[in-house]
CSV table of C-alpha atoms in Angstrom, one decimal:
chain,number,residue,atom,x,y,z
Z,117,MET,CA,0.0,0.0,0.0
Z,118,GLY,CA,1.4,3.4,-1.0
Z,119,TYR,CA,1.2,6.8,0.7
Z,120,ARG,CA,-2.3,8.4,1.0
Z,121,CYS,CA,-2.8,11.3,-1.4
Z,122,PHE,CA,-4.3,14.7,-0.7
Z,123,PHE,CA,-5.0,16.8,-3.7
Z,124,PHE,CA,-6.0,20.5,-3.7
Z,125,ALA,CA,-7.5,22.0,-6.9
Z,126,GLY,CA,-7.8,25.7,-7.6
Z,127,GLY,CA,-5.8,28.8,-8.1
Z,128,GLY,CA,-5.4,31.9,-10.2
Z,129,THR,CA,-4.9,34.1,-7.1
Z,130,GLY,CA,-3.2,33.9,-3.8
Z,131,GLY,CA,-6.6,34.1,-2.2
Z,132,HIS,CA,-7.4,30.6,-3.6
Z,133,ILE,CA,-4.0,29.0,-2.9
Z,134,TYR,CA,-3.0,30.3,0.5
Z,135,PRO,CA,-5.9,28.7,2.5
Z,136,ALA,CA,-5.1,25.3,0.8
Z,137,ILE,CA,-1.4,25.7,1.7
Z,138,ALA,CA,-2.5,26.3,5.3
Z,139,VAL,CA,-4.5,23.0,5.4
Z,140,ALA,CA,-1.7,21.2,3.6
Z,141,GLU,CA,0.8,22.3,6.2
Z,142,GLN,CA,-1.3,20.8,8.9
Z,143,ILE,CA,-1.9,17.6,7.0
Z,144,ALA,CA,1.9,17.2,6.7
Z,145,LYS,CA,2.2,17.5,10.5
Z,146,LEU,CA,-0.7,15.0,11.1
Z,147,GLU,CA,0.3,12.5,8.4
Z,148,PRO,CA,4.0,12.9,7.7
Z,149,THR,CA,4.0,10.2,5.0
Z,150,ALA,CA,1.1,11.6,3.1
Z,151,LYS,CA,1.6,12.8,-0.5
Z,152,ILE,CA,0.2,16.3,-1.1
Z,153,HIS,CA,-0.3,17.6,-4.7
Z,154,PHE,CA,-1.9,20.8,-6.1
Z,155,PHE,CA,-3.7,21.2,-9.3
Z,156,CYS,CA,-3.3,24.9,-10.1
Z,157,SER,CA,-3.7,27.4,-13.0
Z,158,THR,CA,-1.0,28.2,-15.5
Z,159,ARG,CA,-0.6,31.7,-14.1
Z,160,SER,CA,3.0,32.3,-13.0
Z,161,MET,CA,1.9,33.4,-9.5
Z,162,ASP,CA,0.5,29.9,-8.7
Z,163,ALA,CA,3.9,28.3,-9.5
Z,164,GLN,CA,5.8,30.9,-7.5
Z,165,ILE,CA,3.7,30.5,-4.4
Z,166,LEU,CA,3.7,26.7,-4.5
Z,167,GLN,CA,7.4,26.4,-5.2
Z,168,GLN,CA,8.1,28.6,-2.2
Z,169,ALA,CA,5.8,26.5,-0.1
Z,170,GLY,CA,7.5,23.4,-1.2
Z,171,PHE,CA,4.5,21.5,-2.6
Z,172,GLU,CA,4.3,19.5,-5.8
Z,173,TYR,CA,1.9,20.8,-8.4
Z,174,THR,CA,0.5,20.3,-11.9
Z,175,PRO,CA,-0.8,23.3,-13.8
Z,176,LEU,CA,-4.0,22.7,-15.7
Z,177,PRO,CA,-5.0,24.6,-18.8
Z,178,ALA,CA,-8.6,25.3,-17.7
Z,179,LYS,CA,-10.0,28.7,-18.6
Z,180,GLY,CA,-12.7,30.8,-17.0
Z,181,LEU,CA,-16.3,30.4,-18.2
Z,182,SER,CA,-17.5,32.7,-20.9
Z,183,PHE,CA,-20.7,32.5,-23.0
Z,184,GLN,CA,-19.2,34.4,-25.9
Z,185,PRO,CA,-19.2,31.7,-28.7
Z,186,SER,CA,-15.4,31.9,-29.4
Z,187,LYS,CA,-14.4,31.9,-25.8
Z,188,PHE,CA,-17.0,29.3,-24.8
Z,189,ILE,CA,-15.4,26.8,-27.2
Z,190,GLY,CA,-12.0,27.5,-25.6
Z,191,PHE,CA,-13.6,27.0,-22.1
Z,192,CYS,CA,-15.0,23.6,-23.1
Z,193,THR,CA,-11.8,22.4,-24.7
Z,194,SER,CA,-9.7,23.5,-21.8
Z,195,PHE,CA,-12.1,22.0,-19.2
Z,196,TRP,CA,-12.1,18.5,-20.7
Z,197,LYS,CA,-8.3,18.6,-21.2
Z,198,SER,CA,-7.9,19.6,-17.6
Z,199,TYR,CA,-10.4,16.9,-16.5
Z,200,ARG,CA,-8.4,14.2,-18.4
Z,201,MET,CA,-5.1,15.3,-17.0
Z,202,ALA,CA,-6.4,15.4,-13.4
Z,203,LYS,CA,-8.2,12.1,-13.7
Z,204,LYS,CA,-5.0,10.3,-14.9
Z,205,ILE,CA,-3.0,11.6,-11.9
Z,206,ILE,CA,-5.8,11.0,-9.3
Z,207,ALA,CA,-6.4,7.5,-10.7
Z,208,ALA,CA,-2.7,6.6,-10.2
Z,209,SER,CA,-2.8,7.6,-6.5
Z,210,ASP,CA,-3.6,5.7,-3.4
Z,211,SER,CA,-6.7,6.6,-1.3
Z,212,PRO,CA,-7.1,10.1,-2.9
Z,213,VAL,CA,-9.1,12.9,-1.3
Z,214,ILE,CA,-9.5,16.1,-3.3
Z,215,THR,CA,-10.3,19.6,-1.9
Z,216,GLY,CA,-11.6,22.2,-4.3
Z,217,ILE,CA,-10.4,25.7,-3.3
Z,218,GLY,CA,-12.0,27.9,-5.9
Z,219,GLY,CA,-11.2,29.3,-9.3
Z,220,PHE,CA,-11.8,27.8,-12.7
Z,221,VAL,CA,-9.2,25.1,-12.2
Z,222,ALA,CA,-11.1,23.5,-9.3
Z,223,ALA,CA,-14.1,22.3,-11.2
Z,224,PRO,CA,-12.6,19.9,-13.8
Z,225,ALA,CA,-10.2,18.4,-11.2
Z,226,CYS,CA,-13.0,17.8,-8.6
Z,227,LYS,CA,-15.3,16.4,-11.3
Z,228,ALA,CA,-12.6,13.9,-12.3
Z,229,ALA,CA,-12.2,12.9,-8.6
Z,230,HIS,CA,-16.0,12.5,-8.3
Z,231,LYS,CA,-16.0,10.3,-11.4
Z,232,LEU,CA,-13.4,8.1,-9.8
Z,233,LYS,CA,-15.5,7.9,-6.6
Z,234,ALA,CA,-12.8,9.7,-4.6
Z,235,PRO,CA,-14.0,11.9,-1.7
Z,236,VAL,CA,-14.4,15.5,-2.7
Z,237,VAL,CA,-14.3,18.4,-0.2
Z,238,LEU,CA,-15.1,22.0,-0.9
Z,239,LEU,CA,-13.3,24.9,0.9
Z,240,ASN,CA,-15.1,28.2,0.3
Z,241,VAL,CA,-13.6,31.2,2.1
Z,242,ASP,CA,-15.5,34.0,0.4
Z,243,ILE,CA,-19.0,34.8,1.7
Z,244,LEU,CA,-20.4,34.3,-1.8
Z,245,PRO,CA,-19.4,31.0,-3.6
Z,246,GLY,CA,-18.3,31.4,-7.2
Z,247,ARG,CA,-19.5,29.3,-10.2
Z,248,ALA,CA,-16.9,26.6,-9.8
Z,249,ASN,CA,-17.6,26.2,-6.1
Z,250,LYS,CA,-21.4,26.0,-6.6
Z,251,MET,CA,-20.8,23.2,-9.1
Z,252,ILE,CA,-18.5,21.3,-6.7
Z,253,ALA,CA,-20.9,21.7,-3.8
Z,254,ARG,CA,-23.4,19.5,-5.6
Z,255,PHE,CA,-21.2,16.4,-5.2
Z,256,ALA,CA,-18.9,17.4,-2.3
Z,257,ASN,CA,-18.9,15.1,0.7
Z,258,GLU,CA,-18.2,18.0,3.0
Z,259,ILE,CA,-18.1,21.8,2.7
Z,260,TYR,CA,-16.0,24.1,4.8
Z,261,VAL,CA,-16.7,27.8,4.9
Z,262,GLN,CA,-15.3,30.9,6.6
Z,263,PHE,CA,-18.6,32.7,7.3
Z,264,GLU,CA,-22.0,31.7,8.7
Z,265,ASP,CA,-23.6,33.9,6.0
Z,266,THR,CA,-22.3,31.5,3.2
Z,267,ILE,CA,-24.8,28.9,4.3
Z,268,GLN,CA,-27.8,30.8,2.8
Z,269,HIS,CA,-26.0,30.8,-0.5
Z,270,LEU,CA,-25.5,27.0,-0.5
Z,271,ALA,CA,-28.8,26.3,1.3
Z,272,LYS,CA,-29.4,23.1,-0.6
Z,273,TYR,CA,-26.3,21.6,0.9
Z,274,LYS,CA,-26.5,23.0,4.4
Z,275,GLU,CA,-26.3,19.6,6.1
Z,276,LYS,CA,-22.8,19.2,4.6
Z,277,ILE,CA,-21.5,22.6,5.7
Z,278,ASN,CA,-19.1,23.3,8.5
Z,279,VAL,CA,-18.3,26.9,9.5
Z,280,VAL,CA,-14.5,26.9,10.5
Z,281,GLY,CA,-13.1,30.2,9.5
Z,282,CYS,CA,-10.4,30.8,7.0
Z,283,PRO,CA,-7.3,28.5,7.1
Z,284,LEU,CA,-4.2,30.6,7.5
Z,285,ARG,CA,-0.6,29.6,7.0
Z,286,SER,CA,1.1,28.3,10.2
Z,287,SER,CA,3.3,31.4,10.3
Z,288,PHE,CA,0.3,33.4,11.5
Z,289,LEU,CA,0.2,31.2,14.7
Z,290,HIS,CA,3.7,32.5,15.8
Z,291,SER,CA,4.4,35.7,13.9
Z,292,GLU,CA,7.7,37.6,14.5
Z,293,PRO,CA,7.2,41.3,13.7
Z,294,ASP,CA,10.8,42.2,14.6
Z,295,LYS,CA,11.9,39.8,11.9
Z,296,ALA,CA,10.1,41.8,9.2
Z,297,ILE,CA,11.3,45.1,10.6
Z,298,GLU,CA,14.9,43.8,10.5
Z,299,GLN,CA,14.6,42.2,7.1
Z,300,LEU,CA,13.2,45.3,5.5
Z,301,GLY,CA,15.6,47.7,7.3
Z,302,LEU,CA,12.8,49.6,9.0
Z,303,ASP,CA,13.0,52.0,11.9
Z,304,LYS,CA,12.0,50.3,15.1
Z,305,ASN,CA,11.0,53.6,16.6
Z,306,LYS,CA,8.5,54.5,14.0
Z,307,LYS,CA,5.0,53.2,13.3
Z,308,ILE,CA,4.4,51.3,10.1
Z,309,LEU,CA,1.7,52.1,7.5
Z,310,LEU,CA,1.3,49.1,5.2
Z,311,ILE,CA,-0.1,49.6,1.8
Z,312,THR,CA,-1.1,46.4,-0.1
Z,313,GLY,CA,-3.3,45.5,-3.1
Z,314,ALA,CA,-3.1,41.8,-2.3
Z,315,SER,CA,-1.0,39.3,-4.3
Z,316,SER,CA,-1.3,41.1,-7.6
Z,317,GLY,CA,-1.3,44.7,-6.3
Z,318,SER,CA,-3.8,47.4,-7.1
Z,319,GLU,CA,-3.2,50.3,-9.4
Z,320,ASN,CA,-6.0,52.4,-7.9
Z,321,ILE,CA,-4.7,52.0,-4.4
Z,322,ASN,CA,-1.2,52.7,-5.6
Z,323,ASP,CA,-2.2,55.9,-7.3
Z,324,ALA,CA,-4.4,57.1,-4.4
Z,325,VAL,CA,-1.5,56.6,-1.9
Z,326,CYS,CA,1.1,58.2,-4.2
Z,327,SER,CA,-1.1,61.2,-4.7
Z,328,LEU,CA,-1.1,61.6,-0.9
Z,329,LEU,CA,2.7,61.4,-0.3
Z,330,GLU,CA,3.1,65.1,0.2
Z,331,LYS,CA,0.5,65.1,2.9
Z,332,LEU,CA,1.9,61.9,4.4
Z,333,ASN,CA,5.3,63.7,4.7
Z,334,THR,CA,3.7,65.5,7.7
Z,335,PHE,CA,4.0,62.2,9.6
Z,336,ALA,CA,7.6,61.7,8.7
Z,337,ASP,CA,8.8,62.0,12.3
Z,338,SER,CA,6.7,59.1,13.6
Z,339,TRP,CA,5.6,57.0,10.7
Z,340,GLN,CA,7.1,55.0,7.8
Z,341,ILE,CA,5.5,53.3,4.8
Z,342,VAL,CA,5.8,49.8,3.4
Z,343,HIS,CA,4.2,49.8,0.0
Z,344,LEU,CA,3.5,46.5,-1.8
Z,345,THR,CA,2.8,47.5,-5.3
Z,346,GLY,CA,2.4,44.3,-7.2
Z,347,ARG,CA,5.3,43.1,-9.4
Z,348,ALA,CA,4.0,44.7,-12.5
Z,349,ASN,CA,3.9,48.2,-10.9
Z,350,ILE,CA,7.0,48.5,-8.8
Z,351,GLU,CA,9.2,50.6,-11.0
Z,352,LYS,CA,6.5,53.2,-11.7
Z,353,ILE,CA,5.6,53.5,-8.1
Z,354,ARG,CA,9.3,53.7,-6.9
Z,355,GLN,CA,9.7,56.7,-9.2
Z,356,ARG,CA,6.8,58.5,-7.5
Z,357,TYR,CA,8.4,58.0,-4.1
Z,358,VAL,CA,11.6,59.9,-5.1
Z,359,ASN,CA,12.2,62.9,-2.9
Z,360,THR,CA,9.6,61.7,-0.4
Z,361,LYS,CA,10.4,62.8,3.2
Z,362,ILE,CA,8.6,60.1,5.1
Z,363,GLY,CA,10.6,56.8,5.3
Z,364,TYR,CA,9.5,54.2,2.9
Z,365,LYS,CA,10.1,50.7,1.5
Z,366,VAL,CA,8.6,49.9,-1.9
Z,367,LEU,CA,8.3,46.3,-2.9
Z,368,GLY,CA,6.6,44.4,-5.7
Z,369,TYR,CA,5.7,41.5,-3.4
Z,370,TYR,CA,6.5,40.2,0.1
Z,371,ASP,CA,5.8,36.6,1.0
Z,372,ASP,CA,6.2,36.8,4.8
Z,373,MET,CA,2.9,38.6,5.4
Z,374,SER,CA,2.4,37.1,8.9
Z,375,ASN,CA,5.4,39.0,10.3
Z,376,LEU,CA,4.8,42.2,8.2
Z,377,LEU,CA,1.1,42.5,9.2
Z,378,ALA,CA,2.1,41.8,12.9
Z,379,ALA,CA,4.6,44.7,12.6
Z,380,ALA,CA,2.2,47.1,11.0
Z,381,ASP,CA,0.2,49.7,13.0
Z,382,LEU,CA,-2.3,50.3,10.2
Z,383,VAL,CA,-3.0,48.7,6.8
Z,384,VAL,CA,-4.6,50.0,3.7
Z,385,GLY,CA,-5.6,47.2,1.3
Z,386,ARG,CA,-8.2,45.1,-0.6
Z,387,SER,CA,-10.6,43.0,1.3
Z,388,GLY,CA,-10.5,39.5,-0.3
Z,389,ALA,CA,-11.5,36.7,2.0
Z,390,VAL,CA,-8.0,35.8,2.9
Z,391,SER,CA,-6.9,39.4,3.4
Z,392,VAL,CA,-9.6,40.2,5.9
Z,393,ALA,CA,-8.8,36.9,7.8
Z,394,GLU,CA,-5.1,37.9,7.9
Z,395,TYR,CA,-5.8,41.4,9.1
Z,396,ALA,CA,-7.9,39.9,11.9
Z,397,ALA,CA,-5.3,37.3,12.8
Z,398,ALA,CA,-2.5,39.9,13.0
Z,399,GLU,CA,-4.7,42.2,15.0
Z,400,VAL,CA,-4.0,45.2,12.8
Z,401,PRO,CA,-6.5,48.0,12.2
Z,402,SER,CA,-7.4,48.3,8.5
Z,403,ILE,CA,-8.8,50.7,6.0
Z,404,CYS,CA,-10.4,48.4,3.5
Z,405,MET,CA,-10.8,49.4,-0.2
Z,406,PRO,CA,-12.9,46.6,-1.7
Z,407,TYR,CA,-12.3,45.7,-5.3
Z,408,PRO,CA,-15.3,47.5,-6.9
Z,409,TYR,CA,-15.6,45.6,-10.2
Z,410,HIS,CA,-16.8,42.2,-9.1
Z,411,ARG,CA,-20.4,41.7,-10.1
Z,412,ASP,CA,-21.4,40.4,-6.7
Z,413,ARG,CA,-19.2,42.9,-4.8
Z,414,HIS,CA,-18.1,40.2,-2.4
Z,415,GLN,CA,-15.1,42.1,-1.1
Z,416,TYR,CA,-17.6,44.6,0.4
Z,417,LEU,CA,-19.3,41.8,2.2
Z,418,ASN,CA,-15.9,40.5,3.5
Z,419,ALA,CA,-14.9,44.0,4.7
Z,420,ASP,CA,-18.3,44.4,6.4
Z,421,LYS,CA,-17.4,41.6,8.8
Z,422,LEU,CA,-14.4,43.6,10.1
Z,423,VAL,CA,-16.4,46.8,10.1
Z,424,GLU,CA,-19.2,45.2,12.2
Z,425,ALA,CA,-16.6,44.1,14.7
Z,426,GLY,CA,-15.1,47.6,14.9
Z,427,ALA,CA,-11.8,46.5,13.4
Z,428,ALA,CA,-11.9,48.3,10.0
Z,429,ILE,CA,-13.2,51.2,8.0
Z,430,ILE,CA,-14.3,51.0,4.4
Z,431,VAL,CA,-13.2,53.6,1.8
Z,432,ASP,CA,-14.8,53.1,-1.6
Z,433,ASP,CA,-12.5,52.7,-4.6
Z,434,LEU,CA,-14.3,55.5,-6.4
Z,435,PRO,CA,-14.0,56.0,-10.2
Z,436,ASP,CA,-12.8,59.6,-9.7
Z,437,ALA,CA,-9.1,59.4,-8.6
Z,438,THR,CA,-9.3,62.8,-6.8
Z,439,GLU,CA,-12.4,61.8,-4.8
Z,440,ARG,CA,-10.9,58.4,-4.0
Z,441,ALA,CA,-7.7,60.0,-2.7
Z,442,GLU,CA,-9.6,62.6,-0.7
Z,443,TRP,CA,-11.8,60.0,1.1
Z,444,LEU,CA,-8.7,57.9,1.8
Z,445,TRP,CA,-6.9,60.8,3.3
Z,446,GLN,CA,-9.8,61.7,5.6
Z,447,GLU,CA,-9.6,58.3,7.2
Z,448,LEU,CA,-5.8,57.9,7.1
Z,449,GLU,CA,-5.1,61.2,8.7
Z,450,MET,CA,-7.6,60.5,11.5
Z,451,LEU,CA,-6.3,57.0,12.3
Z,452,MET,CA,-2.6,57.9,12.0
Z,453,LYS,CA,-3.2,60.6,14.6
Z,454,ASP,CA,-5.4,58.6,16.9
Z,455,GLU,CA,-3.5,55.8,18.7
Z,456,LYS,CA,-6.3,55.0,21.0
Z,457,GLN,CA,-8.7,54.4,18.1
Z,458,ARG,CA,-6.1,52.1,16.5
Z,459,GLN,CA,-5.7,50.1,19.7
Z,460,GLU,CA,-9.5,49.7,20.0
Z,461,MET,CA,-9.7,48.5,16.4
Z,462,ALA,CA,-6.8,46.1,17.0
Z,463,ARG,CA,-8.5,44.6,20.0
Z,464,ALA,CA,-11.7,44.2,18.0
Z,465,CYS,CA,-9.9,42.0,15.5
Z,466,ARG,CA,-10.0,39.2,18.1
Z,467,ALA,CA,-13.7,38.8,17.7
Z,468,VAL,CA,-13.2,37.9,14.0
Z,469,ALA,CA,-9.9,36.0,14.0
Z,470,SER,CA,-9.9,32.2,13.6
Z,471,LEU,CA,-6.4,30.8,14.0
Z,472,ASP,CA,-7.3,27.1,14.2
Z,473,ALA,CA,-9.3,26.7,10.9
Z,474,GLY,CA,-6.4,25.0,9.0
Z,475,CYS,CA,-6.0,22.4,11.8
Z,476,LYS,CA,-9.8,21.7,11.9
Z,477,VAL,CA,-10.0,21.1,8.2
Z,478,ALA,CA,-6.8,19.0,8.1
Z,479,GLU,CA,-8.1,16.8,10.9
Z,480,LYS,CA,-11.3,16.2,9.0
Z,481,LEU,CA,-9.5,15.4,5.7
Z,482,VAL,CA,-7.2,12.9,7.4
Z,483,LYS,CA,-10.3,11.1,8.8
Z,484,ILE,CA,-12.0,11.1,5.4
Z,485,ALA,CA,-9.0,9.5,3.8
Z,486,VAL,CA,-8.9,6.5,6.2
């Protein structure tokens, strides 16, 4: 008998992959001989994240669903090619269990596992499940969600649903803020304003913050900025920081987010499901700027959970760049001046944080595989 195999299917963004890595890390502790394998998208970010995490992976050519005739043909072709690729790998494994984690790659791989009568689990961390996750929910043995609100959107399957929170990488359980401060060459005596557009960066957040640099210079004596721009935007944003008085560190990407968030005194960022869970776990007050172009506006729903707890403020990513920056400045200036308010928001994070979700899901998966 070979090693038991745990597959994770999904990708395209860090928000899909990081919760799966969190569960995989816990499986590796519970079942050291287990084989763990990811089916991910062909986007370079997936490979970079998984290589750094040390897990085996197979990119699948699946494409997002589109009903435009030319694109729909491409979707169907890539779906069935991905299905066959995943089915071959799963069929060759011992006692496989597959966890769908969202994104267009998840559906063909989970469908292949279902066809092979392997247990299928769905991990849905957004409040609103996407198309792929709704499909997987139909035949999933168990469903794990971050928010209680998700149950109403998967009401037909509520008997299979467990509310566990969002699995976070094990580094969030024992963060070391001083490590990030030292690694980035930051001033230990100054507070940290962290700007992030999540794994890919956000041009609108980048532009809004850069337009406020002259005003932020008034905090140069007591604050410094760490700005994560996204790899594609780094050079342009670095140029905008030239001659800035406030201390700054501009990076395209930073993997050690548990330590950096723990070191931060305030964060401005998107509000994907993983991002809000990480803000809460790190107990860092946040100004959330939800991505405004999703049809279901799910990032607003995610951010609302922090706002309801008193841990965050929402600033709309308005179409008008000047109005967007002005609104952001109103909230930034207020919070950067008000340490008591920041401390209250940090404490409020504890009501939202869920640090044991990864362990809970891993324990369930190990039992399913027996």
